[in-house]
């Protein structure tokens, strides 16, 4: 619907250009206007990393990253997160999931209602990271408080995380806190693939005991 309205606007005012951005959505892949965001070149990657780091970054730092991380830096979000990692940590991140962890920690420091964010994240995961009806989130004042964090955005009669990665991080925290028993994931095995990133974050961020207690029910 938004794309059709943009077409009408551009057709009505020929001097007008409309740019719509979105995460990959199947319904948009076949439209004639669709273009994939090109991967960042090496120079662009370094500029993004330096922007996140707020300073110069040696060329060797980016060249010595593990292959999976080097590939992730071709996307602007991960390049910026790599720079933020440099601000707070020594050495190098091990995998893209470490950068998502950095994003989640910064989001949690916003002083939000974390238990409610974790509950919202679990519901979002089961909806393929889609919007969650407001009635399942809380009262109007509680929803307004979440909106003030900038982590959550409004949808018609629903709310959603501004970034899918935030939903995945808070869902991982729900597993680590024991609020979501791992066995519950087996109640809907068709959704297990949606939990891959939260589970990877559990392994990356949690202790050995936490990772074992979370994964054992799923692997037995």
Tab-separated table of C-alpha atoms in Angstrom:
chain	number	residue	atom	x	y	z
A	1	UNK	CA	0.000	0.000	0.000
A	2	UNK	CA	2.818	2.393	0.852
A	3	UNK	CA	4.592	1.571	-2.411
A	4	UNK	CA	1.421	2.242	-4.395
A	5	UNK	CA	0.977	5.609	-2.665
A	6	UNK	CA	4.599	6.470	-3.504
A	7	UNK	CA	3.943	5.633	-7.165
A	8	UNK	CA	0.919	7.936	-7.213
A	9	UNK	CA	2.897	10.728	-5.561
A	10	UNK	CA	5.820	10.433	-7.987
A	11	UNK	CA	3.426	10.272	-10.925
A	12	UNK	CA	1.485	13.338	-9.774
A	13	UNK	CA	4.602	15.413	-9.119
A	14	UNK	CA	7.130	14.388	-11.814
A	15	UNK	CA	9.977	16.280	-10.127
A	16	UNK	CA	9.516	14.215	-6.943
A	17	UNK	CA	11.570	11.134	-6.037
A	18	UNK	CA	10.480	8.796	-3.247
A	19	UNK	CA	12.991	6.495	-1.522
A	20	UNK	CA	11.561	3.624	0.526
A	21	UNK	CA	13.872	1.450	2.604
A	22	UNK	CA	13.005	-1.895	4.149
A	23	UNK	CA	14.502	-5.072	5.470
A	24	UNK	CA	14.132	-7.941	2.962
A	25	UNK	CA	10.409	-8.528	2.456
A	26	UNK	CA	9.244	-11.215	0.042
A	27	UNK	CA	6.336	-9.182	-1.337
A	28	UNK	CA	8.709	-6.405	-2.460
A	29	UNK	CA	11.329	-8.563	-4.195
A	30	UNK	CA	9.479	-8.750	-7.509
A	31	UNK	CA	8.424	-5.120	-7.941
A	32	UNK	CA	10.155	-3.227	-10.782
A	33	UNK	CA	11.431	-0.469	-8.482
A	34	UNK	CA	13.212	-2.904	-6.139
A	35	UNK	CA	16.957	-2.499	-5.702
A	36	UNK	CA	19.214	-4.330	-3.269
A	37	UNK	CA	21.487	-2.205	-1.106
A	38	UNK	CA	24.979	-2.712	-2.504
A	39	UNK	CA	27.617	-4.127	-0.189
A	40	UNK	CA	30.062	-1.608	1.232
A	41	UNK	CA	33.513	-1.457	-0.320
A	42	UNK	CA	36.632	-1.660	1.845
A	43	UNK	CA	37.031	2.120	2.079
A	44	UNK	CA	33.353	2.560	2.957
A	45	UNK	CA	33.577	-0.176	5.591
A	46	UNK	CA	36.479	1.560	7.295
A	47	UNK	CA	34.673	4.904	7.257
A	48	UNK	CA	31.635	3.308	8.922
A	49	UNK	CA	33.816	1.558	11.514
A	50	UNK	CA	35.630	4.817	12.267
A	51	UNK	CA	32.311	6.621	12.564
A	52	UNK	CA	31.197	4.101	15.179
A	53	UNK	CA	34.567	4.200	16.933
A	54	UNK	CA	34.724	8.003	16.824
A	55	UNK	CA	38.333	7.848	15.719
A	56	UNK	CA	40.852	6.330	13.322
A	57	UNK	CA	40.985	2.544	12.944
A	58	UNK	CA	44.070	0.770	11.663
A	59	UNK	CA	43.731	-1.015	8.356
A	60	UNK	CA	45.132	-4.190	9.906
A	61	UNK	CA	42.268	-4.329	12.429
A	62	UNK	CA	39.641	-4.794	9.738
A	63	UNK	CA	41.816	-7.112	7.611
A	64	UNK	CA	42.501	-9.474	10.521
A	65	UNK	CA	38.862	-10.048	11.431
A	66	UNK	CA	37.451	-13.603	11.159
A	67	UNK	CA	35.925	-14.261	7.699
A	68	UNK	CA	32.319	-14.216	8.964
A	69	UNK	CA	32.874	-10.821	10.584
A	70	UNK	CA	34.624	-9.454	7.535
A	71	UNK	CA	31.598	-10.412	5.450
A	72	UNK	CA	29.232	-8.831	7.982
A	73	UNK	CA	31.063	-5.488	7.767
A	74	UNK	CA	29.828	-5.147	4.199
A	75	UNK	CA	26.531	-4.110	5.796
A	76	UNK	CA	26.451	-0.607	7.344
A	77	UNK	CA	24.819	-1.656	10.632
A	78	UNK	CA	27.516	-4.213	11.434
A	79	UNK	CA	30.304	-1.840	10.387
A	80	UNK	CA	28.956	0.789	12.790
A	81	UNK	CA	28.593	-1.816	15.542
A	82	UNK	CA	32.196	-2.890	15.000
A	83	UNK	CA	33.226	0.693	15.670
A	84	UNK	CA	31.130	0.800	18.827
A	85	UNK	CA	32.782	-2.447	19.915
A	86	UNK	CA	36.175	-0.743	19.632
A	87	UNK	CA	35.012	2.025	21.960
A	88	UNK	CA	34.191	-0.384	24.767
A	89	UNK	CA	36.342	-3.494	24.263
A	90	UNK	CA	39.909	-4.587	23.704
A	91	UNK	CA	40.841	-6.960	20.911
A	92	UNK	CA	38.419	-8.128	18.251
A	93	UNK	CA	34.901	-9.538	18.276
A	94	UNK	CA	34.701	-13.237	17.458
A	95	UNK	CA	31.542	-13.335	15.345
A	96	UNK	CA	28.648	-11.129	14.155
A	97	UNK	CA	26.648	-12.279	17.169
A	98	UNK	CA	29.124	-10.413	19.420
A	99	UNK	CA	28.246	-7.193	17.611
A	100	UNK	CA	24.541	-7.867	18.143
A	101	UNK	CA	25.345	-8.330	21.820
A	102	UNK	CA	26.960	-4.884	21.877
A	103	UNK	CA	23.822	-3.431	20.319
A	104	UNK	CA	21.622	-5.152	22.886
A	105	UNK	CA	23.673	-4.000	25.864
A	106	UNK	CA	23.485	-0.410	24.685
A	107	UNK	CA	19.743	-0.735	24.150
A	108	UNK	CA	19.246	-2.156	27.651
A	109	UNK	CA	21.169	0.752	29.173
A	110	UNK	CA	18.356	3.085	28.079
A	111	UNK	CA	16.655	2.432	31.424
A	112	UNK	CA	13.586	0.788	29.919
A	113	UNK	CA	11.215	-1.767	31.408
A	114	UNK	CA	13.436	-4.715	30.496
A	115	UNK	CA	11.062	-7.507	31.659
A	116	UNK	CA	8.355	-6.089	29.408
A	117	UNK	CA	10.809	-5.738	26.519
A	118	UNK	CA	11.866	-9.357	26.978
A	119	UNK	CA	8.238	-10.521	26.972
A	120	UNK	CA	7.564	-8.436	23.868
A	121	UNK	CA	10.620	-9.927	22.158
A	122	UNK	CA	9.464	-13.506	22.774
A	123	UNK	CA	6.061	-12.691	21.268
A	124	UNK	CA	7.733	-10.952	18.315
A	125	UNK	CA	9.936	-13.981	17.611
A	126	UNK	CA	6.887	-16.245	17.404
A	127	UNK	CA	5.410	-13.787	14.875
A	128	UNK	CA	8.455	-13.951	12.588
A	129	UNK	CA	9.768	-10.714	14.177
A	130	UNK	CA	6.518	-8.995	13.264
A	131	UNK	CA	4.288	-6.576	15.223
A	132	UNK	CA	2.643	-7.659	18.485
A	133	UNK	CA	-0.925	-6.521	19.325
A	134	UNK	CA	-0.958	-3.776	21.956
A	135	UNK	CA	-3.368	-5.815	24.097
A	136	UNK	CA	-0.581	-8.394	24.596
A	137	UNK	CA	2.029	-5.778	25.526
A	138	UNK	CA	0.459	-3.879	28.403
A	139	UNK	CA	-1.579	-0.842	29.322
A	140	UNK	CA	-1.525	2.380	27.311
A	141	UNK	CA	0.890	4.010	29.777
A	142	UNK	CA	3.204	0.981	29.691
A	143	UNK	CA	3.254	1.009	25.894
A	144	UNK	CA	3.948	4.760	25.900
A	145	UNK	CA	6.894	4.176	28.234
A	146	UNK	CA	8.330	1.611	25.829
A	147	UNK	CA	7.903	4.020	22.927
A	148	UNK	CA	9.975	6.638	24.744
A	149	UNK	CA	13.014	4.337	24.688
A	150	UNK	CA	13.231	4.536	20.891
A	151	UNK	CA	13.555	0.729	20.792
A	152	UNK	CA	9.911	0.149	19.874
A	153	UNK	CA	7.765	1.648	17.116
A	154	UNK	CA	4.007	1.785	16.657
A	155	UNK	CA	2.086	-0.158	14.074
A	156	UNK	CA	-1.697	-0.180	13.532
A	157	UNK	CA	-3.051	-1.538	16.836
A	158	UNK	CA	0.360	-3.095	17.499
A	159	UNK	CA	3.987	-2.388	18.386
A	160	UNK	CA	7.239	-3.777	17.016
A	161	UNK	CA	10.938	-3.498	17.700
A	162	UNK	CA	12.628	-0.833	15.601
A	163	UNK	CA	15.314	-3.387	14.640
A	164	UNK	CA	14.791	-7.167	14.419
A	165	UNK	CA	18.221	-7.590	16.052
A	166	UNK	CA	16.895	-5.922	19.203
A	167	UNK	CA	14.038	-8.419	19.416
A	168	UNK	CA	16.543	-11.264	19.056
A	169	UNK	CA	18.780	-9.871	21.808
A	170	UNK	CA	15.943	-9.375	24.303
A	171	UNK	CA	14.564	-12.835	23.459
A	172	UNK	CA	17.996	-14.257	24.300
A	173	UNK	CA	17.901	-12.381	27.610
A	174	UNK	CA	14.534	-13.978	28.348
A	175	UNK	CA	16.138	-17.403	27.898
A	176	UNK	CA	19.123	-16.442	30.054
A	177	UNK	CA	16.874	-15.070	32.805
A	178	UNK	CA	14.842	-18.281	32.834
A	179	UNK	CA	11.634	-16.451	31.913
A	180	UNK	CA	11.268	-18.575	28.772
A	181	UNK	CA	11.977	-22.266	29.486
A	182	UNK	CA	13.847	-23.782	26.508
A	183	UNK	CA	11.380	-26.662	26.362
A	184	UNK	CA	8.641	-24.197	25.387
A	185	UNK	CA	10.392	-23.741	22.041
A	186	UNK	CA	9.644	-27.393	21.231
A	187	UNK	CA	5.909	-26.704	21.509
A	188	UNK	CA	6.183	-25.040	18.087
A	189	UNK	CA	9.052	-26.826	16.282
A	190	UNK	CA	8.188	-24.998	13.080
A	191	UNK	CA	9.370	-21.779	14.801
A	192	UNK	CA	12.748	-23.137	15.943
A	193	UNK	CA	14.534	-21.546	12.990
A	194	UNK	CA	13.348	-18.139	14.227
A	195	UNK	CA	15.186	-18.784	17.497
A	196	UNK	CA	18.588	-19.478	15.925
A	197	UNK	CA	19.983	-15.985	16.553
A	198	UNK	CA	18.622	-15.723	20.123
A	199	UNK	CA	20.124	-19.144	20.867
A	200	UNK	CA	23.447	-18.078	19.359
A	201	UNK	CA	23.376	-15.029	21.619
A	202	UNK	CA	22.728	-17.270	24.625
A	203	UNK	CA	25.865	-19.263	23.799
A	204	UNK	CA	27.884	-16.106	23.178
A	205	UNK	CA	26.727	-14.036	26.155
A	206	UNK	CA	25.858	-16.608	28.803
A	207	UNK	CA	27.968	-18.852	30.975
A	208	UNK	CA	28.740	-22.467	30.075
A	209	UNK	CA	26.065	-23.593	32.557
A	210	UNK	CA	23.456	-21.280	31.042
A	211	UNK	CA	24.247	-22.410	27.507
A	212	UNK	CA	24.104	-26.074	28.534
A	213	UNK	CA	20.790	-25.739	30.386
A	214	UNK	CA	19.292	-23.914	27.404
A	215	UNK	CA	20.523	-26.212	24.631
A	216	UNK	CA	20.235	-29.605	26.324
A	217	UNK	CA	16.386	-29.794	26.177
A	218	UNK	CA	16.543	-28.874	22.483
A	219	UNK	CA	19.209	-31.431	21.568
A	220	UNK	CA	17.993	-34.428	23.604
